Coordinates of C-alpha atoms in Angstrom, one line a residue:
X1 CA 72.2 76.4 49.8
X2 CA 69.0 75.0 51.0
X3 CA 68.0 76.2 54.4
X4 CA 66.1 73.7 56.4
X5 CA 62.4 74.0 56.0
X6 CA 60.4 74.3 59.0
X7 CA 57.8 73.8 58.7
X8 CA 25.3 53.7 19.1
X9 CA 21.7 54.9 20.1
X10 CA 21.9 54.2 23.8
X11 CA 18.7 54.4 25.8
X12 CA 16.5 54.5 22.7
X13 CA 14.5 51.5 24.0
X14 CA 14.1 52.9 27.5
X15 CA 11.2 55.1 26.6
X16 CA 9.0 55.8 23.7
X17 CA 8.7 59.5 24.7
X18 CA 10.8 62.0 22.8
X19 CA 13.4 64.1 24.7
X20 CA 12.9 67.3 22.8
X21 CA 11.9 69.1 26.0
X22 CA 15.5 69.0 27.0
X23 CA 16.7 70.4 23.6
X24 CA 15.7 73.4 21.6
X25 CA 17.6 74.2 18.4
X26 CA 20.4 71.9 19.4
X27 CA 21.1 73.5 22.8
X28 CA 20.3 72.4 26.3
X29 CA 16.9 73.5 27.5
X30 CA 17.3 74.4 31.1
X31 CA 13.6 75.2 31.5
X32 CA 13.0 71.5 30.8
X33 CA 15.5 70.6 33.5
X34 CA 13.9 73.0 36.0
X35 CA 10.4 71.6 35.3
X36 CA 11.7 68.1 35.7
X37 CA 13.4 68.9 39.0
X38 CA 10.3 70.7 40.3
X39 CA 8.3 67.5 40.0
X40 CA 7.6 65.3 43.0
X41 CA 9.5 62.1 42.8
X42 CA 8.7 58.7 44.1
X43 CA 10.3 55.3 44.3
X44 CA 13.7 56.9 45.0
X45 CA 16.4 54.3 44.9
X46 CA 18.6 54.2 48.0
X47 CA 22.2 54.8 47.1
X48 CA 25.1 52.9 48.5
X49 CA 27.3 55.0 50.7
X50 CA 31.0 55.5 50.4
X51 CA 32.7 56.0 53.6
X52 CA 35.0 54.2 56.0
X53 CA 32.2 52.2 57.5
X54 CA 32.5 48.4 57.0
X55 CA 28.7 48.1 56.7
X56 CA 28.6 49.0 53.0
X57 CA 31.6 47.3 51.5
X58 CA 30.3 46.3 48.1
X59 CA 31.8 49.0 45.9
X60 CA 32.3 52.7 45.7
X61 CA 29.4 54.9 44.6
X62 CA 31.3 55.8 41.4
X63 CA 34.0 53.6 39.9
X64 CA 37.6 54.6 40.1
X65 CA 37.8 55.2 36.4
X66 CA 35.3 58.0 36.6
X67 CA 37.8 60.9 37.1
X68 CA 37.2 64.6 36.8
X69 CA 40.8 65.2 35.9
X70 CA 42.4 68.0 34.0
X71 CA 45.0 67.9 31.3
X72 CA 48.4 69.3 32.3
X73 CA 48.4 72.5 30.4
X74 CA 52.0 73.2 29.4
X75 CA 51.7 76.9 28.6
X76 CA 52.9 79.6 30.9
X77 CA 50.4 82.4 31.0
X78 CA 50.8 85.9 32.5
X79 CA 53.9 85.7 34.5
X80 CA 53.7 88.9 36.5
X81 CA 53.9 88.2 40.2
X82 CA 51.5 90.9 41.1
X83 CA 48.2 88.9 41.2
X84 CA 45.9 90.0 43.9
X85 CA 42.9 88.2 45.3
X86 CA 39.7 89.1 43.4
X87 CA 37.5 91.5 45.3
X88 CA 34.5 89.1 45.0
X89 CA 36.2 86.4 47.1
X90 CA 34.5 85.6 50.4
X91 CA 37.7 85.7 52.4
X92 CA 39.5 88.6 50.7
X93 CA 39.1 90.9 53.7
X94 CA 40.2 88.3 56.3
X95 CA 43.2 86.8 54.6
X96 CA 46.4 88.4 53.3
X97 CA 48.7 87.2 50.7
X98 CA 52.2 87.4 52.3
X99 CA 55.6 87.8 50.8
X100 CA 56.2 84.8 48.7
X101 CA 59.9 84.7 49.4
X102 CA 59.2 83.6 53.0
X103 CA 55.8 82.0 52.6
X104 CA 56.6 79.5 49.8
X105 CA 59.3 78.0 52.1
X106 CA 57.1 77.3 55.0
X107 CA 54.0 76.4 53.0
X108 CA 51.6 77.2 55.8
X109 CA 51.8 81.0 56.3
X110 CA 51.5 82.9 59.5
X111 CA 50.6 81.0 62.6
X112 CA 47.8 82.3 64.7
X113 CA 47.7 81.9 68.4
X114 CA 45.4 79.0 69.0
X115 CA 46.1 75.6 70.6
X116 CA 46.0 73.8 67.3
X117 CA 48.3 76.3 65.6
X118 CA 50.7 76.5 68.5
X119 CA 51.2 72.8 68.6
X120 CA 51.3 72.7 64.8
X121 CA 54.1 75.2 64.8
X122 CA 56.2 72.9 67.0
X123 CA 55.4 69.9 64.8
X124 CA 56.7 71.7 61.7
X125 CA 60.2 71.2 63.0
X126 CA 62.2 68.2 62.0
X127 CA 62.3 65.2 64.3
X128 CA 64.1 61.8 64.1
X129 CA 61.5 59.7 65.9
X130 CA 58.0 59.8 67.5
X131 CA 59.8 59.9 70.9
X132 CA 61.6 63.1 69.9
X133 CA 58.2 64.6 69.0
X134 CA 56.7 63.6 72.3
X135 CA 59.7 65.1 74.2
X136 CA 59.5 68.4 72.2
X137 CA 55.8 68.7 73.2
X138 CA 56.3 68.0 76.9
X139 CA 55.7 71.2 78.7
X140 CA 53.3 72.5 76.1
X141 CA 49.9 73.5 77.3
X142 CA 46.8 73.0 75.3
X143 CA 43.1 72.2 75.9
X144 CA 43.4 68.6 74.7
X145 CA 40.1 67.3 73.4
X146 CA 38.7 64.9 70.8
X147 CA 38.3 67.6 68.2
X148 CA 41.7 69.1 68.9
X149 CA 43.5 65.7 68.5
X150 CA 41.5 64.9 65.4
X151 CA 42.4 68.2 63.8
X152 CA 46.1 67.8 64.4
X153 CA 46.1 64.2 63.1
X154 CA 44.4 65.4 59.9
X155 CA 47.0 68.1 59.4
X156 CA 49.9 65.7 59.8
X157 CA 48.3 62.5 58.4
X158 CA 51.1 62.0 55.9
X159 CA 53.9 62.2 58.5
X160 CA 53.6 59.1 60.7
X161 CA 56.3 60.1 63.2
X162 CA 54.8 63.5 63.9
X163 CA 51.3 62.1 64.2
X164 CA 52.4 59.2 66.4
X165 CA 54.6 61.4 68.6
X166 CA 51.7 63.8 69.1
X167 CA 49.2 61.0 69.6
X168 CA 51.4 59.6 72.5
X169 CA 51.9 63.1 74.0
X170 CA 48.1 63.7 74.0
X171 CA 47.5 60.3 75.6
X172 CA 49.7 61.3 78.5
X173 CA 47.8 64.5 79.3
X174 CA 45.9 64.5 82.5
X175 CA 42.2 63.9 82.1
X176 CA 42.3 62.9 78.5
X177 CA 41.8 59.5 76.9
X178 CA 41.8 58.6 73.3
X179 CA 38.5 57.4 71.9
X180 CA 38.2 54.4 69.6
X181 CA 37.8 56.8 66.6
X182 CA 41.1 58.5 67.4
X183 CA 42.8 55.2 67.7
X184 CA 41.3 54.2 64.4
X185 CA 42.6 57.4 62.8
X186 CA 46.1 56.7 64.1
X187 CA 46.0 53.1 62.9
X188 CA 45.0 54.3 59.5
X189 CA 47.9 56.8 59.3
X190 CA 50.4 54.2 60.3
X191 CA 49.0 51.8 57.7
X192 CA 49.0 54.5 55.0
X193 CA 52.7 55.2 55.7
X194 CA 53.4 51.4 55.7
X195 CA 54.6 51.4 59.3
X196 CA 52.9 48.1 59.9
X197 CA 54.8 47.1 63.1
X198 CA 53.7 50.3 64.7
X199 CA 50.2 49.8 63.4
X200 CA 49.9 46.3 64.9
X201 CA 51.4 47.6 68.2
X202 CA 48.7 50.2 68.4
X203 CA 46.0 47.5 67.7
X204 CA 47.5 45.4 70.4
X205 CA 47.4 48.4 72.8
X206 CA 43.7 48.9 72.0
X207 CA 42.9 45.3 72.8
X208 CA 44.7 45.6 76.1
X209 CA 43.0 48.8 77.1
X210 CA 39.4 49.9 77.7
X211 CA 39.3 51.0 74.0
X212 CA 37.6 48.4 71.9
X213 CA 39.0 47.1 68.6
X214 CA 36.1 47.3 66.2
X215 CA 35.2 46.1 62.7
X216 CA 36.1 49.7 61.6
X217 CA 39.6 49.2 63.0
X218 CA 40.1 45.9 61.3
X219 CA 38.7 47.2 58.0
X220 CA 41.4 49.9 58.1
X221 CA 44.0 47.2 58.7
X222 CA 42.7 45.1 55.8
X223 CA 42.6 48.1 53.4
X224 CA 46.1 49.4 54.3
X225 CA 47.7 45.9 54.0
X226 CA 45.9 45.3 50.7
X227 CA 46.9 48.8 49.4
X228 CA 50.6 47.8 50.1
X229 CA 50.0 44.6 48.1
X230 CA 50.4 42.5 51.2
X231 CA 47.4 40.4 50.4
X232 CA 48.4 37.4 52.4
X233 CA 49.0 39.6 55.5
X234 CA 45.5 41.0 55.1
X235 CA 44.0 37.5 54.9
X236 CA 46.0 36.4 58.0
X237 CA 44.7 39.5 59.8
X238 CA 41.2 38.3 59.1
X239 CA 42.1 35.0 60.6
X240 CA 43.0 36.8 63.8
X241 CA 40.1 39.1 64.2
X242 CA 38.4 37.1 66.9
X243 CA 41.5 37.5 69.1
X244 CA 40.7 41.2 69.1
X245 CA 37.1 40.7 69.9
X246 CA 35.8 41.2 66.4
X247 CA 33.4 38.5 65.0
X248 CA 34.4 36.4 62.1
X249 CA 31.2 36.8 60.2
X250 CA 29.8 38.0 56.8
X251 CA 30.5 41.7 57.7
X252 CA 34.1 41.2 58.5
X253 CA 34.6 38.8 55.6
X254 CA 33.0 41.3 53.3
X255 CA 35.4 44.0 54.6
X256 CA 38.3 41.8 53.7
X257 CA 36.9 40.9 50.3
X258 CA 36.2 44.6 49.5
X259 CA 39.8 45.6 50.5
X260 CA 41.2 42.9 48.2
X261 CA 39.0 43.8 45.3
X262 CA 39.6 47.5 45.5
X263 CA 43.3 46.8 45.4
X264 CA 43.1 44.7 42.3
X265 CA 43.3 41.2 43.8
X266 CA 39.9 39.7 43.1
X267 CA 41.7 36.3 42.8
X268 CA 42.7 36.4 46.4
X269 CA 39.1 37.6 47.3
X270 CA 37.7 34.6 45.4
X271 CA 40.0 32.2 47.3
X272 CA 38.9 33.7 50.6
X273 CA 35.3 33.3 49.6
X274 CA 35.8 29.7 48.5
X275 CA 37.6 28.9 51.8
X276 CA 35.0 30.4 54.2
X277 CA 31.7 30.1 52.3
X278 CA 30.8 26.9 54.1
X279 CA 31.6 28.4 57.5
X280 CA 30.2 31.9 57.0
X281 CA 26.9 32.4 55.2
X282 CA 27.5 34.9 52.4
X283 CA 25.0 37.7 51.7
X284 CA 24.1 39.9 48.7
X285 CA 27.0 42.2 49.6
X286 CA 29.5 39.3 49.4
X287 CA 28.5 38.5 45.9
X288 CA 28.3 42.1 44.8
X289 CA 31.9 42.6 45.9
X290 CA 33.0 39.5 43.8
X291 CA 30.9 40.6 40.8
X292 CA 32.4 44.1 41.0
X293 CA 35.9 42.6 41.3
X294 CA 35.6 40.3 38.3
X295 CA 34.0 43.1 36.2
X296 CA 36.8 45.4 37.2
X297 CA 39.3 42.7 36.1
X298 CA 37.5 42.5 32.8
X299 CA 36.5 38.9 33.4
X300 CA 32.7 39.3 32.9
X301 CA 32.1 35.6 32.5
X302 CA 33.4 35.0 36.0
X303 CA 31.2 37.8 37.2
X304 CA 28.2 36.1 35.6
X305 CA 29.2 32.9 37.4
X306 CA 29.2 34.7 40.7
X307 CA 25.8 36.1 39.9
X308 CA 24.6 32.6 39.1
X309 CA 25.8 31.3 42.4
X310 CA 24.1 34.2 44.1
X311 CA 20.8 33.3 42.5
X312 CA 21.2 29.6 43.4
X313 CA 21.4 30.6 47.0
X314 CA 18.1 32.5 46.8
X315 CA 19.7 35.9 46.7
X316 CA 18.3 37.9 43.8
X317 CA 20.7 40.3 42.0
X318 CA 20.0 43.9 42.9
X319 CA 20.8 47.3 41.4
X320 CA 24.4 47.1 42.6
X321 CA 24.9 43.7 40.9
X322 CA 23.7 45.0 37.6
X323 CA 25.5 48.3 37.9
X324 CA 28.8 46.5 38.1
X325 CA 28.2 45.0 34.6
X326 CA 27.1 48.4 33.3
X327 CA 30.3 49.9 34.7
X328 CA 32.4 47.3 33.0
X329 CA 30.7 47.8 29.6
X330 CA 30.8 51.5 29.9
X331 CA 34.6 51.3 30.5
X332 CA 34.8 49.4 27.2
X333 CA 32.4 51.9 25.5
X334 CA 30.3 48.9 24.6
X335 CA 27.0 50.7 24.8
X336 CA 25.0 48.0 23.1
X337 CA 25.7 45.7 26.0
X338 CA 24.9 48.5 28.4
X339 CA 21.5 48.7 26.8
X340 CA 21.1 44.9 27.1
X341 CA 21.8 45.0 30.8
X342 CA 19.4 47.9 31.3
X343 CA 16.7 45.9 29.5
X344 CA 17.5 42.9 31.7
X345 CA 17.0 45.0 34.7
X346 CA 13.7 46.2 33.5
X347 CA 12.6 42.6 32.9
X348 CA 13.6 41.7 36.4
X349 CA 11.8 44.7 37.9
X350 CA 15.1 46.2 39.1
X351 CA 15.2 50.0 38.7
X352 CA 18.5 51.8 38.1
X353 CA 19.6 54.2 40.8
X354 CA 21.4 57.5 40.6
X355 CA 24.8 55.7 40.6
X356 CA 23.7 53.7 37.5
X357 CA 22.6 56.8 35.7
X358 CA 25.7 58.7 36.6
X359 CA 28.0 56.0 35.3
X360 CA 26.1 55.7 32.0
X361 CA 26.0 59.5 31.5
X362 CA 29.6 60.0 32.4
X363 CA 30.7 57.2 30.0
X364 CA 28.7 58.7 27.1
X365 CA 30.1 62.1 27.8
X366 CA 33.6 60.7 27.9
X367 CA 32.9 59.0 24.5
X368 CA 31.8 62.5 23.2
X369 CA 28.2 61.4 22.9
X370 CA 27.0 64.5 24.7
X371 CA 23.4 64.4 23.2
X372 CA 23.0 60.8 24.3
X373 CA 24.5 61.6 27.7
X374 CA 21.8 64.3 28.2
X375 CA 19.1 61.8 27.3
X376 CA 20.1 59.9 30.4
X377 CA 18.9 62.9 32.3
X378 CA 15.5 62.6 30.6
X379 CA 15.2 58.9 31.4
X380 CA 16.1 59.6 35.0
X381 CA 13.2 62.1 35.2
X382 CA 10.8 59.6 33.8
X383 CA 11.9 56.9 36.2
X384 CA 11.4 59.1 39.3
X385 CA 15.0 58.8 40.4
X386 CA 16.2 61.9 42.2
X387 CA 19.6 63.2 41.1
X388 CA 22.2 63.4 43.8
X389 CA 25.4 65.6 44.0
X390 CA 27.5 63.0 42.2
X391 CA 25.1 63.0 39.2
X392 CA 25.1 66.8 39.1
X393 CA 28.9 66.7 39.2
X394 CA 29.1 64.3 36.3
X395 CA 26.6 66.4 34.3
X396 CA 28.6 69.5 35.0
X397 CA 31.8 67.7 33.9
X398 CA 30.2 66.5 30.7
X399 CA 28.9 70.0 29.8
X400 CA 32.2 71.5 30.6
X401 CA 34.2 69.1 28.5
X402 CA 31.9 69.9 25.6
X403 CA 32.8 73.5 26.0
X404 CA 29.4 74.5 27.4
X405 CA 30.6 76.4 30.4
X406 CA 27.6 78.6 30.8
X407 CA 25.3 75.6 30.8
X408 CA 27.5 73.9 33.4
X409 CA 27.4 77.0 35.6
X410 CA 23.6 77.1 35.3
X411 CA 23.3 73.5 36.4
X412 CA 25.5 74.3 39.4
X413 CA 23.5 77.3 40.4
X414 CA 20.2 75.4 40.1
X415 CA 21.3 72.6 42.4
X416 CA 20.5 74.4 45.7
X417 CA 17.2 75.7 44.2
X418 CA 16.2 72.0 43.8
X419 CA 17.2 71.1 47.3
X420 CA 20.5 69.4 46.4
X421 CA 23.5 71.0 48.0
X422 CA 26.8 70.8 46.1
X423 CA 29.3 68.6 47.8
X424 CA 33.1 68.6 47.7
X425 CA 33.1 66.6 44.4
X426 CA 30.8 69.2 42.8
X427 CA 32.9 72.1 43.9
X428 CA 36.1 70.2 42.8
X429 CA 34.6 69.7 39.4
X430 CA 33.7 73.4 39.0
X431 CA 37.1 74.5 40.3
X432 CA 38.9 72.1 38.0
X433 CA 36.9 73.4 35.0
X434 CA 37.7 77.1 35.9
X435 CA 41.4 76.3 36.3
X436 CA 41.5 74.5 33.0
X437 CA 40.2 77.7 31.3
X438 CA 42.5 79.9 33.4
X439 CA 39.5 81.6 35.1
X440 CA 41.3 82.6 38.2
X441 CA 38.7 84.8 39.8
X442 CA 36.0 82.2 39.2
X443 CA 38.1 79.4 40.7
X444 CA 38.9 81.4 43.8
X445 CA 35.4 82.6 44.1
X446 CA 34.3 78.9 44.2
X447 CA 36.7 78.2 46.9
X448 CA 35.2 81.1 48.9
X449 CA 31.7 79.7 48.2
X450 CA 32.8 76.4 49.8
X451 CA 33.7 78.2 53.0
X452 CA 30.4 80.1 53.1
X453 CA 28.5 76.8 52.5
X454 CA 30.6 75.0 55.2
X455 CA 31.8 72.5 52.6
X456 CA 35.2 71.2 53.6
X457 CA 37.8 71.3 50.8
X458 CA 40.1 68.3 50.3
X459 CA 43.4 67.9 48.5
X460 CA 41.6 67.5 45.1
X461 CA 40.2 70.9 45.6
X462 CA 43.6 72.5 45.8
X463 CA 45.4 70.4 43.2
X464 CA 44.1 72.3 40.1
X465 CA 44.5 75.6 41.8
X466 CA 48.1 74.9 42.7
X467 CA 48.8 73.7 39.2
X468 CA 47.3 76.8 37.7
X469 CA 49.4 79.0 40.0
X470 CA 52.6 77.2 38.8
X471 CA 51.5 77.5 35.2
X472 CA 50.8 81.2 35.4
X473 CA 53.7 82.0 37.8
X474 CA 51.3 83.2 40.6
X475 CA 53.7 82.8 43.4
X476 CA 51.9 85.0 45.9
X477 CA 48.7 83.1 45.2
X478 CA 50.5 79.8 45.5
X479 CA 51.7 80.8 49.0
X480 CA 48.2 81.9 50.0
X481 CA 46.7 78.6 48.8
X482 CA 49.3 76.5 50.7
X483 CA 48.5 78.4 53.8
X484 CA 44.7 78.0 53.2
X485 CA 45.2 74.3 52.6
X486 CA 47.0 73.8 55.8
X487 CA 44.4 75.8 57.8
X488 CA 41.7 73.5 56.4
X489 CA 43.6 70.5 57.8
X490 CA 44.6 69.2 54.4
X491 CA 47.9 67.3 54.5
X492 CA 50.2 67.4 51.5
X493 CA 51.2 64.1 50.1
X494 CA 53.8 62.8 47.7
X495 CA 51.8 63.5 44.6
X496 CA 51.2 67.1 45.6
X497 CA 54.8 67.8 46.4
X498 CA 55.8 66.3 43.0
X499 CA 53.2 68.4 41.2
X500 CA 54.6 71.5 42.8
X501 CA 58.2 70.7 42.0
X502 CA 57.4 69.9 38.4
X503 CA 55.1 72.9 38.0
X504 CA 57.7 75.3 39.4
X505 CA 60.4 73.8 37.2
X506 CA 58.3 74.3 34.1
X507 CA 57.7 77.9 34.9
X508 CA 61.4 78.6 35.7
X509 CA 61.0 79.0 39.5
X510 CA 63.9 76.7 40.3
X511 CA 64.8 78.2 43.7
X512 CA 61.2 77.6 44.9
X513 CA 61.2 74.1 43.3
X514 CA 64.3 73.3 45.4
X515 CA 62.6 74.5 48.6
X516 CA 59.6 72.4 48.0
X517 CA 61.8 69.4 47.1
X518 CA 63.7 69.9 50.3
X519 CA 60.5 70.0 52.4
X520 CA 59.2 66.9 50.6
X521 CA 62.4 64.9 51.7
X522 CA 62.4 66.3 55.2
X523 CA 58.8 65.2 55.6
X524 CA 59.9 61.6 54.9
X525 CA 58.8 61.3 51.3
X526 CA 60.9 59.6 48.7
X527 CA 60.7 61.6 45.5
X528 CA 59.8 59.9 42.3
X529 CA 62.7 59.4 39.9
X530 CA 61.0 61.5 37.2
X531 CA 60.6 64.4 39.6
X532 CA 64.2 64.3 40.8
X533 CA 65.6 64.0 37.3
X534 CA 63.5 66.9 36.0
X535 CA 64.7 69.2 38.7
X536 CA 68.4 68.1 38.3
X537 CA 68.2 68.7 34.5
X538 CA 66.7 72.1 34.9
X539 CA 69.3 73.1 37.5
X540 CA 72.1 71.9 35.2
X541 CA 70.6 73.7 32.2
X542 CA 70.7 77.0 34.3
X543 CA 74.2 76.4 35.6
X544 CA 73.0 76.1 39.2
X545 CA 75.7 73.6 40.2
X546 CA 75.5 74.3 43.9
X547 CA 71.8 73.8 44.1
X548 CA 72.1 70.6 41.9
X549 CA 74.6 69.2 44.4
X550 CA 72.3 70.0 47.3
X551 CA 69.4 68.2 45.5
X552 CA 71.7 65.2 45.0
X553 CA 72.4 65.0 48.7
X554 CA 68.7 65.2 49.5
X555 CA 68.0 62.3 47.1
X556 CA 70.6 60.2 48.9
X557 CA 69.0 61.2 52.2
X558 CA 65.5 60.2 51.0
X559 CA 66.7 56.8 49.8
X560 CA 68.4 56.1 53.0
X561 CA 65.4 56.8 55.2

């Protein structure tokens, strides 16, 4: 049956100047935007960075509730499976859309003869353990290097056994030693897949070797344990950091607090702070993490208490501190209180930064206060704060949701003219908008532009494209995108597999849905009950009893793994 797969009047008090230069006859005046962007700015606020570094652990640049998501369009559009790549696509001459009957099964397309792809081809087979993977790779020849190992780990970052087996094989190759960065990547993969015994084994191995366990390593450990709701384990890990040569100081404590807060356990974070504050001197980041956590938990009074303690220790609240409160009030659509915090900032001589403006503008757009959202742009101009890609992405999103697609495109096109290069979030916002409006050629053209600009796509880039293909029954294009995704070292995860199965069920492509479901299980994922039940019901409705029985066996296999 199933062959084995291989493979309010907000901001009115900010300025007495009118904002008519941004509006003419009720429409957005892009000349005003261009003039504003051409000005020389000063007093630019430095933005907090969002990466894996433990140095900036106070909060993400944008809150988690700021999502540029799409609604799941239920309609099935043109169903002909004869869609061809638009001629304007950058890669149309260098990529072929293969026969979907074979390509949808493998999900990765043809394999070209390179070290990365030859090893990937072996790894696409099914293995019972990391040792089996290592054994299968023995005898393979490849130019093993840092970039080579990093690329393979990215491709298989959601399959811990393949990644670890490959990692061990690479370690055994003559003349090659894993760097700290590669060990950290493998630690993160094992933590993400909740293989904590293996994760700790690797950390122990690092500590015994010449490779140093760093704060980055332990930050990944904290985050993965907290993500799995193993809060006490994360706290215990912090108690052991000195054993691995990592200092128990404000930086490592902040890394733990940040991991706990981001995984919705500010109470545990507060307990850790209370326990260690007399041993470890807290800094502004420490308090900002707690303020962010309490605001996120909708306990603003406790956030104010944290700010009060911060001030008593001689640490003045900064833009991050105030932005946490603004984020909280924006989430509640309480724009009067947002105004009050902005006024408080002005009184304290603390200027909003691009993150602050982005959060306010996005919240106003989400509340359908588009005119007020665009006034934020004017205030930003007056303050001398330079827009960054995240701000542009939010502006594009607000305009798109208001149905002003032409305006959104003009903002996107103007970015590079103003010296701001679109990032992956910007492209993702544009692609999502195009897919929501079934603009296939536009969406694919944007994917091509990403390649030309050397902007690496991520899983969020492909998600709306895959969903659109399912909705419109573009199976050849779906195969092409799955291949393109793999070649860009993007690893499928449970949510993507589930999206594909559900999307294929909705458009009646049940055989392909079965193939994707099988691959999901064989990759070690446990399907969500709603996904399994949807597929079984559709198979039953179509009288596909043999396939239904096969899916039942796969579900049993997944639950026994």
